[in-house]
């Protein structure tokens, strides 16, 4: 038995995550602790990249807050993630869409994927 696999299973959070990739618009419900209180904050944006494997897998979300772009890197198996919802599936031709940072207005739109 591989000891790394045993350790990964021991620290698994048990939260079911939907399949998503670059270009998808998702909402992440993230638990935030402020002193003794705990609240859930929803961060909604476009997935810029998904990187890593296993328990070290992370994803980057970008949203516009006013006229300022805000990016957040979140570990996929973080215990602070309450749930993830996929709002829209985007059709992009790359796995990492860094070019979205330089685009504004209508140019920054992503086409929706049809099933």
PDB file of C-alpha atoms in Angstrom:
ATOM      1  CA  UNK A   1       0.000   0.000   0.000  1.00  0.00           C
ATOM      2  CA  UNK A   2       1.184   3.455  -0.864  1.00  0.00           C
ATOM      3  CA  UNK A   3       1.485   5.637   2.231  1.00  0.00           C
ATOM      4  CA  UNK A   4       0.737   8.813   0.284  1.00  0.00           C
ATOM      5  CA  UNK A   5      -2.610   7.412  -0.883  1.00  0.00           C
ATOM      6  CA  UNK A   6      -3.500   6.409   2.685  1.00  0.00           C
ATOM      7  CA  UNK A   7      -2.690   9.911   3.949  1.00  0.00           C
ATOM      8  CA  UNK A   8      -4.772  11.508   1.166  1.00  0.00           C
ATOM      9  CA  UNK A   9      -7.773   9.373   2.051  1.00  0.00           C
ATOM     10  CA  UNK A  10      -7.419  10.233   5.740  1.00  0.00           C
ATOM     11  CA  UNK A  11      -7.520  13.989   5.060  1.00  0.00           C
ATOM     12  CA  UNK A  12     -10.262  13.874   2.397  1.00  0.00           C
ATOM     13  CA  UNK A  13     -12.998  16.452   3.036  1.00  0.00           C
ATOM     14  CA  UNK A  14     -15.798  14.388   1.525  1.00  0.00           C
ATOM     15  CA  UNK A  15     -17.307  17.316  -0.424  1.00  0.00           C
ATOM     16  CA  UNK A  16     -18.460  16.300  -3.913  1.00  0.00           C
ATOM     17  CA  UNK A  17     -17.089  18.705  -6.503  1.00  0.00           C
ATOM     18  CA  UNK A  18     -18.578  19.112  -9.991  1.00  0.00           C
ATOM     19  CA  UNK A  19     -16.403  18.795 -13.082  1.00  0.00           C
ATOM     20  CA  UNK A  20     -15.348  22.206 -14.395  1.00  0.00           C
ATOM     21  CA  UNK A  21     -12.542  23.656 -16.467  1.00  0.00           C
ATOM     22  CA  UNK A  22     -11.146  26.869 -17.900  1.00  0.00           C
ATOM     23  CA  UNK A  23     -13.811  29.215 -19.236  1.00  0.00           C
ATOM     24  CA  UNK A  24     -16.573  27.994 -16.926  1.00  0.00           C
ATOM     25  CA  UNK A  25     -18.336  30.465 -14.640  1.00  0.00           C
ATOM     26  CA  UNK A  26     -18.615  29.032 -11.138  1.00  0.00           C
ATOM     27  CA  UNK A  27     -19.792  30.112  -7.693  1.00  0.00           C
ATOM     28  CA  UNK A  28     -17.665  28.988  -4.756  1.00  0.00           C
ATOM     29  CA  UNK A  29     -19.209  29.129  -1.270  1.00  0.00           C
ATOM     30  CA  UNK A  30     -16.212  29.704   0.986  1.00  0.00           C
ATOM     31  CA  UNK A  31     -16.257  29.563   4.800  1.00  0.00           C
ATOM     32  CA  UNK A  32     -14.645  32.577   6.481  1.00  0.00           C
ATOM     33  CA  UNK A  33     -13.806  32.698  10.184  1.00  0.00           C
ATOM     34  CA  UNK A  34     -13.898  36.088  11.897  1.00  0.00           C
ATOM     35  CA  UNK A  35     -12.970  35.651  15.528  1.00  0.00           C
ATOM     36  CA  UNK A  36     -15.426  33.131  16.932  1.00  0.00           C
ATOM     37  CA  UNK A  37     -18.013  33.637  14.177  1.00  0.00           C
ATOM     38  CA  UNK A  38     -18.105  31.778  10.892  1.00  0.00           C
ATOM     39  CA  UNK A  39     -19.879  32.908   7.737  1.00  0.00           C
ATOM     40  CA  UNK A  40     -20.102  31.785   4.119  1.00  0.00           C
ATOM     41  CA  UNK A  41     -19.027  34.124   1.328  1.00  0.00           C
ATOM     42  CA  UNK A  42     -19.839  33.398  -2.314  1.00  0.00           C
ATOM     43  CA  UNK A  43     -17.127  34.154  -4.875  1.00  0.00           C
ATOM     44  CA  UNK A  44     -18.461  34.031  -8.454  1.00  0.00           C
ATOM     45  CA  UNK A  45     -16.206  34.309 -11.466  1.00  0.00           C
ATOM     46  CA  UNK A  46     -14.597  32.715 -14.507  1.00  0.00           C
ATOM     47  CA  UNK A  47     -12.133  29.848 -14.066  1.00  0.00           C
ATOM     48  CA  UNK A  48      -8.787  30.975 -15.515  1.00  0.00           C
ATOM     49  CA  UNK A  49      -6.884  27.741 -14.891  1.00  0.00           C
ATOM     50  CA  UNK A  50      -6.925  24.398 -13.119  1.00  0.00           C
ATOM     51  CA  UNK A  51      -3.508  23.098 -12.145  1.00  0.00           C
ATOM     52  CA  UNK A  52      -1.901  20.351 -10.097  1.00  0.00           C
ATOM     53  CA  UNK A  53      -2.819  16.760  -9.356  1.00  0.00           C
ATOM     54  CA  UNK A  54      -4.261  14.894  -6.405  1.00  0.00           C
ATOM     55  CA  UNK A  55      -4.648  16.838  -3.186  1.00  0.00           C
ATOM     56  CA  UNK A  56      -2.434  19.682  -4.426  1.00  0.00           C
ATOM     57  CA  UNK A  57      -4.879  20.574  -7.205  1.00  0.00           C
ATOM     58  CA  UNK A  58      -5.803  24.277  -7.327  1.00  0.00           C
ATOM     59  CA  UNK A  59      -7.945  26.511  -9.504  1.00  0.00           C
ATOM     60  CA  UNK A  60      -7.883  30.242 -10.175  1.00  0.00           C
ATOM     61  CA  UNK A  61     -11.075  32.297 -10.422  1.00  0.00           C
ATOM     62  CA  UNK A  62     -11.283  35.821 -11.820  1.00  0.00           C
ATOM     63  CA  UNK A  63     -14.103  38.308 -11.362  1.00  0.00           C
ATOM     64  CA  UNK A  64     -14.547  42.003 -11.946  1.00  0.00           C
ATOM     65  CA  UNK A  65     -15.284  44.030  -8.821  1.00  0.00           C
ATOM     66  CA  UNK A  66     -16.175  47.483 -10.070  1.00  0.00           C
ATOM     67  CA  UNK A  67     -13.438  48.229 -12.599  1.00  0.00           C
ATOM     68  CA  UNK A  68     -10.815  46.146 -10.814  1.00  0.00           C
ATOM     69  CA  UNK A  69     -10.081  42.521 -11.675  1.00  0.00           C
ATOM     70  CA  UNK A  70      -9.867  40.233  -8.645  1.00  0.00           C
ATOM     71  CA  UNK A  71      -8.302  36.770  -8.847  1.00  0.00           C
ATOM     72  CA  UNK A  72      -8.339  34.102  -6.201  1.00  0.00           C
ATOM     73  CA  UNK A  73      -6.404  30.844  -6.092  1.00  0.00           C
ATOM     74  CA  UNK A  74      -8.313  28.163  -4.201  1.00  0.00           C
ATOM     75  CA  UNK A  75      -7.125  24.644  -3.311  1.00  0.00           C
ATOM     76  CA  UNK A  76      -9.554  22.112  -4.758  1.00  0.00           C
ATOM     77  CA  UNK A  77      -9.746  20.012  -1.581  1.00  0.00           C
ATOM     78  CA  UNK A  78      -9.781  22.858   0.931  1.00  0.00           C
ATOM     79  CA  UNK A  79     -11.846  22.224   4.089  1.00  0.00           C
ATOM     80  CA  UNK A  80     -13.137  25.826   3.799  1.00  0.00           C
ATOM     81  CA  UNK A  81     -15.067  25.121   0.580  1.00  0.00           C
ATOM     82  CA  UNK A  82     -18.729  24.589   1.401  1.00  0.00           C
ATOM     83  CA  UNK A  83     -19.923  23.939  -2.155  1.00  0.00           C
ATOM     84  CA  UNK A  84     -19.177  24.731  -5.796  1.00  0.00           C
ATOM     85  CA  UNK A  85     -21.872  25.442  -8.384  1.00  0.00           C
ATOM     86  CA  UNK A  86     -21.255  25.619 -12.132  1.00  0.00           C
ATOM     87  CA  UNK A  87     -23.305  28.532 -13.481  1.00  0.00           C
ATOM     88  CA  UNK A  88     -22.219  28.505 -17.150  1.00  0.00           C
ATOM     89  CA  UNK A  89     -20.024  26.262 -19.277  1.00  0.00           C
ATOM     90  CA  UNK A  90     -17.667  28.275 -21.448  1.00  0.00           C
ATOM     91  CA  UNK A  91     -16.128  27.303 -24.781  1.00  0.00           C
ATOM     92  CA  UNK A  92     -12.431  28.189 -24.873  1.00  0.00           C
ATOM     93  CA  UNK A  93      -9.563  26.718 -26.858  1.00  0.00           C
ATOM     94  CA  UNK A  94      -6.919  26.840 -24.156  1.00  0.00           C
ATOM     95  CA  UNK A  95      -6.439  25.266 -20.743  1.00  0.00           C
ATOM     96  CA  UNK A  96      -5.164  28.531 -19.216  1.00  0.00           C
ATOM     97  CA  UNK A  97      -6.861  31.693 -20.373  1.00  0.00           C
ATOM     98  CA  UNK A  98      -4.488  34.364 -19.102  1.00  0.00           C
ATOM     99  CA  UNK A  99      -5.320  36.523 -22.123  1.00  0.00           C
ATOM    100  CA  UNK A 100      -8.625  37.347 -20.417  1.00  0.00           C
ATOM    101  CA  UNK A 101      -6.734  39.681 -18.065  1.00  0.00           C
ATOM    102  CA  UNK A 102      -5.950  42.116 -20.866  1.00  0.00           C
ATOM    103  CA  UNK A 103      -9.475  42.166 -22.339  1.00  0.00           C
ATOM    104  CA  UNK A 104     -12.261  44.524 -21.297  1.00  0.00           C
ATOM    105  CA  UNK A 105     -15.896  45.007 -22.224  1.00  0.00           C
ATOM    106  CA  UNK A 106     -17.452  42.867 -24.929  1.00  0.00           C
ATOM    107  CA  UNK A 107     -14.077  41.379 -25.880  1.00  0.00           C
ATOM    108  CA  UNK A 108     -13.887  39.683 -22.493  1.00  0.00           C
ATOM    109  CA  UNK A 109     -17.026  37.616 -23.102  1.00  0.00           C
ATOM    110  CA  UNK A 110     -16.752  33.832 -23.392  1.00  0.00           C
ATOM    111  CA  UNK A 111     -19.076  31.855 -25.653  1.00  0.00           C
ATOM    112  CA  UNK A 112     -21.324  29.367 -23.924  1.00  0.00           C
ATOM    113  CA  UNK A 113     -20.794  25.678 -24.630  1.00  0.00           C
ATOM    114  CA  UNK A 114     -23.763  23.807 -26.053  1.00  0.00           C
ATOM    115  CA  UNK A 115     -24.539  20.198 -25.212  1.00  0.00           C
TER     116      UNK A 115
END
